[in-house]
């Protein structure tokens, strides 16, 4: 059994066995499944020249509960939606070439290294209350950048998100790019497909409803049903044990600022940096697609403006 090892995305042998049991993944035919999907991939004209990784394919098998056909559709969606979103994928080539590049100047974002019941807890906190310094494009780009690392190194059943909105305001919402949000939502739900088990909104206030009004049209109803609101940091500890929370939330894990520094160093390490740049080639060539085709306007639908009423 190939046990992945990465300090940011820990998974013990027992964790892996439980995850595989839960989704019905069998070690005896895993490599056969991966080989079959890669064989399909390289025979598709619009995918054949793109980059793909075996660990990524295994993660796609987990998200689709080992259905080869569902896995193929998920991978196809992943590459197609990235093709239509070059502005949130390709800039990393230039950004990562700068050793002093700071991807998180106005917020913190991390995944807790230790799995919680087979799920990966991710934490996002806005640290700068000034809306003028907020750029939703940067949040989206960084989430996909870290997502590419996770699709390579992580191993889990799905996600639990904790989002601290203490410093958020309507001014921040007004600086969101609606079309980019739509592209990200499509890619995350139809292409990446990590199962969302829980979303915890911390330091919730009347502002929370405005935020929900923006994201509700973009997110599947079953995901919205999993959103919980917490008025204080202390309340989140009733749902997530302290050993899985950063210091900022009264937990035992490193602080979000400490995680930020670790991540900044990690993405500049040659192994991670080279892989993240390779992932820029995880895009389809839609001009070579055979059969049913979709243009960007069709994929984006009619989502043209933000509604914060």
XYZ file of C-alpha atoms in Angstrom:
309
model
C 0.000 0.000 0.000
C 1.399 3.386 -1.062
C 1.157 5.683 1.971
C 1.489 9.355 1.081
C 3.571 11.541 3.334
C 3.377 15.325 3.598
C 3.642 17.378 6.808
C 0.665 19.563 5.829
C -1.637 16.683 4.919
C -1.055 13.847 7.347
C -2.782 10.504 6.862
C -1.919 7.424 8.900
C -2.156 3.891 7.571
C -5.282 3.382 9.696
C -6.777 6.582 8.246
C -6.107 5.365 4.713
C -7.619 1.951 5.363
C -10.778 3.521 6.838
C -11.121 5.942 3.924
C -10.713 3.177 1.358
C -13.230 1.017 3.202
C -15.735 3.889 3.300
C -15.595 4.508 -0.467
C -15.154 0.886 -1.526
C -11.659 1.321 -2.913
C -9.897 -2.027 -3.268
C -6.113 -2.191 -3.193
C -6.149 -5.229 -5.480
C -7.618 -3.321 -8.424
C -6.614 0.276 -7.622
C -3.690 0.424 -10.049
C -5.843 -1.240 -12.703
C -8.489 1.463 -12.212
C -5.893 4.227 -12.459
C -4.337 2.668 -15.572
C -7.761 2.395 -17.227
C -8.527 6.050 -16.564
C -5.118 7.176 -17.823
C -5.600 5.069 -20.945
C -8.927 6.844 -21.561
C -7.354 10.243 -20.802
C -4.553 9.927 -23.344
C -6.957 8.779 -26.051
C -9.087 11.921 -25.724
C -7.834 14.498 -28.279
C -8.682 17.457 -26.038
C -6.836 15.955 -23.038
C -3.942 13.989 -24.529
C -1.360 16.775 -24.271
C -2.316 17.866 -20.748
C -0.520 17.006 -17.514
C -2.012 14.379 -15.196
C -0.753 12.658 -12.046
C -1.560 9.200 -10.651
C -2.156 10.481 -7.111
C -4.601 13.014 -8.531
C -6.483 10.209 -10.296
C -6.694 8.211 -7.071
C -8.183 11.223 -5.294
C -10.733 11.573 -8.079
C -11.632 7.904 -7.606
C -12.220 8.585 -3.913
C -14.503 11.564 -4.606
C -16.530 9.455 -7.057
C -16.572 6.371 -4.809
C -14.520 4.323 -7.256
C -16.819 4.697 -10.258
C -14.598 4.795 -13.341
C -17.217 6.533 -15.465
C -18.010 9.165 -12.836
C -14.287 9.663 -12.341
C -13.797 10.277 -16.068
C -16.600 12.857 -16.093
C -15.152 14.587 -13.039
C -11.679 14.738 -14.592
C -13.104 16.019 -17.879
C -14.990 18.763 -16.015
C -11.865 19.631 -14.029
C -9.752 20.183 -17.148
C -12.541 21.938 -19.059
C -13.352 24.443 -16.313
C -9.664 25.208 -15.835
C -9.410 25.867 -19.577
C -12.104 28.527 -19.221
C -10.443 30.098 -16.162
C -6.843 30.915 -17.190
C -6.924 34.106 -15.116
C -7.083 32.086 -11.888
C -4.662 29.313 -12.869
C -1.893 30.690 -15.081
C -0.744 33.755 -13.041
C 0.970 31.457 -10.556
C 3.788 30.838 -13.058
C 4.922 34.452 -12.720
C 3.955 34.800 -9.053
C 5.916 31.757 -7.891
C 9.014 33.019 -9.711
C 9.212 35.801 -7.109
C 10.767 34.378 -3.899
C 9.237 37.234 -1.893
C 5.713 36.716 -3.219
C 3.098 36.813 -0.435
C -0.144 35.098 -1.492
C -1.919 35.952 1.781
C -1.455 39.684 2.517
C -4.958 40.297 3.892
C -6.083 36.878 5.135
C -4.930 33.483 6.413
C -5.803 30.092 4.992
C -4.684 26.664 6.123
C -5.555 22.994 6.316
C -5.150 21.305 9.692
C -2.494 18.583 9.234
C -4.244 15.946 11.340
C -7.360 14.285 9.924
C -10.574 14.543 11.951
C -12.704 11.424 11.454
C -11.261 11.051 7.967
C -12.033 14.678 7.052
C -9.670 17.574 6.416
C -10.427 20.753 8.355
C -9.606 23.964 6.490
C -9.605 27.393 8.110
C -9.945 30.784 6.431
C -9.802 34.078 8.295
C -9.875 37.631 6.967
C -7.259 39.621 8.905
C -7.474 43.050 7.254
C -10.749 44.937 7.891
C -10.051 47.436 5.085
C -12.093 46.412 1.994
C -9.707 48.344 -0.266
C -7.035 45.741 0.422
C -9.316 42.796 -0.348
C -9.063 40.966 -3.666
C -11.403 38.023 -4.170
C -9.325 36.909 -7.161
C -6.377 36.282 -4.846
C -8.474 34.149 -2.480
C -9.716 32.066 -5.406
C -6.262 31.683 -6.976
C -4.728 30.623 -3.675
C -7.514 28.183 -2.861
C -6.923 26.455 -6.197
C -3.153 26.570 -5.724
C -3.446 24.815 -2.358
C -6.108 22.582 -3.870
C -3.588 21.349 -6.436
C -1.202 20.426 -3.628
C -4.010 18.619 -1.846
C -5.001 16.679 -4.957
C -1.423 15.414 -5.063
C -0.619 14.830 -1.398
C -3.839 14.787 0.623
C -5.935 11.725 1.381
C -9.324 12.231 3.006
C -13.063 11.680 2.663
C -13.860 15.364 2.308
C -13.752 18.806 3.884
C -14.870 20.688 6.959
C -14.492 24.447 6.515
C -14.187 27.057 9.275
C -14.518 30.660 8.059
C -13.973 33.579 10.444
C -15.774 36.713 9.235
C -15.062 38.999 12.208
C -13.411 41.627 9.978
C -15.660 41.150 6.950
C -18.110 43.801 5.770
C -20.404 44.593 2.871
C -17.486 46.540 1.425
C -15.618 43.263 1.032
C -18.584 41.643 -0.700
C -18.848 44.503 -3.164
C -15.269 43.851 -4.261
C -16.058 40.295 -5.350
C -15.818 39.477 -9.038
C -19.118 37.688 -9.819
C -17.949 35.924 -12.974
C -14.792 34.689 -11.294
C -16.864 33.415 -8.366
C -19.029 31.547 -10.855
C -16.009 29.974 -12.534
C -14.565 28.942 -9.192
C -17.873 27.474 -8.004
C -18.193 25.424 -11.195
C -14.654 24.122 -10.952
C -14.873 23.338 -7.240
C -18.198 21.507 -7.422
C -18.137 19.881 -10.855
C -14.393 19.375 -11.267
C -12.685 18.978 -7.902
C -15.675 17.635 -6.068
C -14.322 17.290 -2.520
C -17.336 16.439 -0.390
C -18.237 19.262 2.000
C -19.386 17.794 5.307
C -19.674 21.003 7.329
C -19.154 24.758 6.949
C -18.798 26.768 10.150
C -19.145 30.559 9.920
C -17.512 32.057 13.024
C -18.216 35.506 14.505
C -21.469 35.554 12.584
C -23.630 38.682 12.636
C -26.361 40.298 10.562
C -23.720 40.576 7.827
C -23.888 36.792 7.432
C -27.174 36.955 5.542
C -25.673 39.255 2.908
C -22.883 36.745 2.409
C -25.378 33.899 2.053
C -27.325 35.889 -0.555
C -24.204 36.023 -2.732
C -23.176 32.401 -2.449
C -26.572 30.709 -2.406
C -27.076 30.879 -6.220
C -23.603 29.382 -6.717
C -23.679 26.504 -4.268
C -25.663 23.284 -4.305
C -28.595 23.348 -1.819
C -27.285 20.340 0.109
C -24.063 22.247 0.811
C -25.963 25.299 2.038
C -27.850 23.005 4.413
C -24.533 22.131 6.064
C -23.697 25.723 7.022
C -23.676 26.514 10.753
C -23.339 29.985 12.255
C -21.420 30.698 15.454
C -21.469 34.019 17.270
C -18.143 33.371 18.979
C -14.918 31.405 18.699
C -15.811 29.529 21.874
C -18.921 28.098 20.240
C -16.932 26.318 17.509
C -15.230 24.233 20.207
C -18.570 22.503 20.822
C -18.314 21.009 17.330
C -14.568 20.646 16.683
C -12.184 19.371 19.418
C -9.401 21.785 20.415
C -6.676 19.443 19.152
C -7.896 20.157 15.592
C -8.138 23.953 15.949
C -5.432 26.623 15.539
C -4.397 28.752 18.508
C -6.552 31.579 17.154
C -9.609 29.465 17.992
C -8.348 28.337 21.393
C -6.890 25.156 19.922
C -3.665 23.182 20.136
C -2.529 23.609 16.522
C -0.095 26.365 15.421
C -1.528 29.846 14.920
C -2.803 30.925 11.515
C 0.162 33.294 11.170
C 2.527 30.392 11.858
C 0.757 28.283 9.251
C 1.014 31.183 6.792
C 4.794 31.320 7.141
C 5.022 27.540 6.703
C 2.938 27.706 3.524
C 4.970 30.596 2.089
C 8.124 28.511 2.496
C 6.479 25.355 1.145
C 5.332 26.807 -2.172
C 8.883 28.051 -2.833
C 10.451 24.633 -2.281
C 11.556 23.239 -5.672
C 9.442 20.070 -5.427
C 6.204 21.895 -4.593
C 6.907 24.875 -6.841
C 7.688 22.699 -9.861
C 4.578 20.612 -9.299
C 2.325 23.662 -8.960
C 3.666 25.038 -12.239
C 3.124 21.664 -13.904
C -0.497 21.871 -12.768
C -0.923 24.912 -15.020
C -0.976 22.313 -17.808
C -4.014 20.628 -16.274
C -6.239 22.241 -18.885
C -8.089 20.855 -21.864
C -7.760 21.989 -25.469
C -11.412 22.661 -26.228
C -10.714 23.173 -29.930
C -9.853 19.477 -30.139
C -12.882 18.251 -28.203
C -15.057 15.834 -30.160
C -18.756 15.362 -29.550
C -20.811 17.813 -27.502
C -19.104 21.154 -26.954
C -19.803 24.033 -24.588
C -18.700 27.614 -24.875
C -17.831 29.857 -21.957
C -21.120 31.786 -22.042
C -23.109 28.556 -21.758
C -21.025 27.338 -18.819
C -21.369 30.636 -16.984
C -25.143 30.709 -17.352
C -26.942 33.926 -16.521
C -25.063 34.848 -13.344
C -24.187 38.460 -14.136
C -24.380 40.446 -10.897
C -24.077 40.261 -7.148
C -27.213 40.402 -5.033
C -26.545 41.497 -1.462
C -30.059 42.591 -0.535
